[in-house]
């Protein structure tokens, strides 16, 4: 479907009601700390009336067990898969701007593991697009979590 043929217009034809031609502003899988400011700045758009941002952090428990820390590993295709998902979200919603970054390497409790954000003309669209972006990222991008528990046991998640 041609993205420009879609009509999300609610205001009598204003171009700000449509998806941007190139809304994907930031995609990365990186081994350095993530920045909320970087992601939020990447999705800034004067035509966006709603921006939704999701932050995933390392928690101190999982499945009833205490977590000491964890590590994330990514397949070499992870960024390409992230782009595929971002393009699908941009095709299905009137996205003005989109950003997603995921951390790999060793992380401590409280560290940012993933940050995604989407801006759209209206809040409902931004919420829905952001929700689908994080859900699809977690389900489809080949990034695996290696949890280390305080009792000395370990677990791979998503592998």
Short mmCIF file of C-alpha atoms in Angstrom, two decimals, residues 54-106:
data_model
loop_
_atom_site.label_atom_id
_atom_site.label_comp_id
_atom_site.label_asym_id
_atom_site.label_seq_id
_atom_site.Cartn_x
_atom_site.Cartn_y
_atom_site.Cartn_z
CA UNK A 54 8.58 3.50 26.53
CA UNK A 55 11.60 2.78 28.72
CA UNK A 56 12.57 -0.75 29.71
CA UNK A 57 14.85 -1.02 32.74
CA UNK A 58 16.66 -3.88 34.43
CA UNK A 59 14.59 -4.95 37.44
CA UNK A 60 15.80 -6.68 40.59
CA UNK A 61 13.54 -9.74 40.27
CA UNK A 62 12.02 -12.13 37.76
CA UNK A 63 9.76 -15.13 38.19
CA UNK A 64 9.92 -14.92 41.97
CA UNK A 65 13.72 -14.86 42.10
CA UNK A 66 16.09 -12.01 42.94
CA UNK A 67 18.21 -10.80 40.00
CA UNK A 68 21.81 -9.58 40.43
CA UNK A 69 22.25 -8.29 36.89
CA UNK A 70 22.02 -9.40 33.32
CA UNK A 71 23.59 -9.28 29.93
CA UNK A 72 22.08 -8.84 26.49
CA UNK A 73 23.48 -10.43 23.34
CA UNK A 74 22.32 -9.67 19.82
CA UNK A 75 22.50 -11.55 16.55
CA UNK A 76 24.32 -9.65 13.76
CA UNK A 77 20.94 -9.17 12.01
CA UNK A 78 19.34 -7.44 15.02
CA UNK A 79 19.53 -3.90 13.60
CA UNK A 80 18.16 -5.04 10.23
CA UNK A 81 15.25 -6.74 12.01
CA UNK A 82 14.69 -3.62 14.08
CA UNK A 83 14.52 -1.59 10.86
CA UNK A 84 12.03 -4.05 9.33
CA UNK A 85 9.77 -3.66 12.35
CA UNK A 86 10.12 0.13 12.36
CA UNK A 87 9.18 0.27 8.68
CA UNK A 88 6.09 -1.84 9.35
CA UNK A 89 5.01 0.45 12.19
CA UNK A 90 5.57 3.49 9.96
CA UNK A 91 3.45 1.85 7.24
CA UNK A 92 0.58 1.02 9.60
CA UNK A 93 0.34 4.29 11.57
CA UNK A 94 0.59 8.01 10.69
CA UNK A 95 4.08 8.19 12.19
CA UNK A 96 5.78 11.59 12.14
CA UNK A 97 8.96 10.23 13.80
CA UNK A 98 10.14 6.96 15.33
CA UNK A 99 13.20 5.94 17.36
CA UNK A 100 14.30 2.71 19.04
CA UNK A 101 17.54 1.78 20.80
CA UNK A 102 18.40 -1.43 22.65
CA UNK A 103 21.41 -2.01 24.84
CA UNK A 104 23.68 -5.06 24.69
CA UNK A 105 26.42 -6.13 27.09
CA UNK A 106 26.39 -6.33 30.88
#
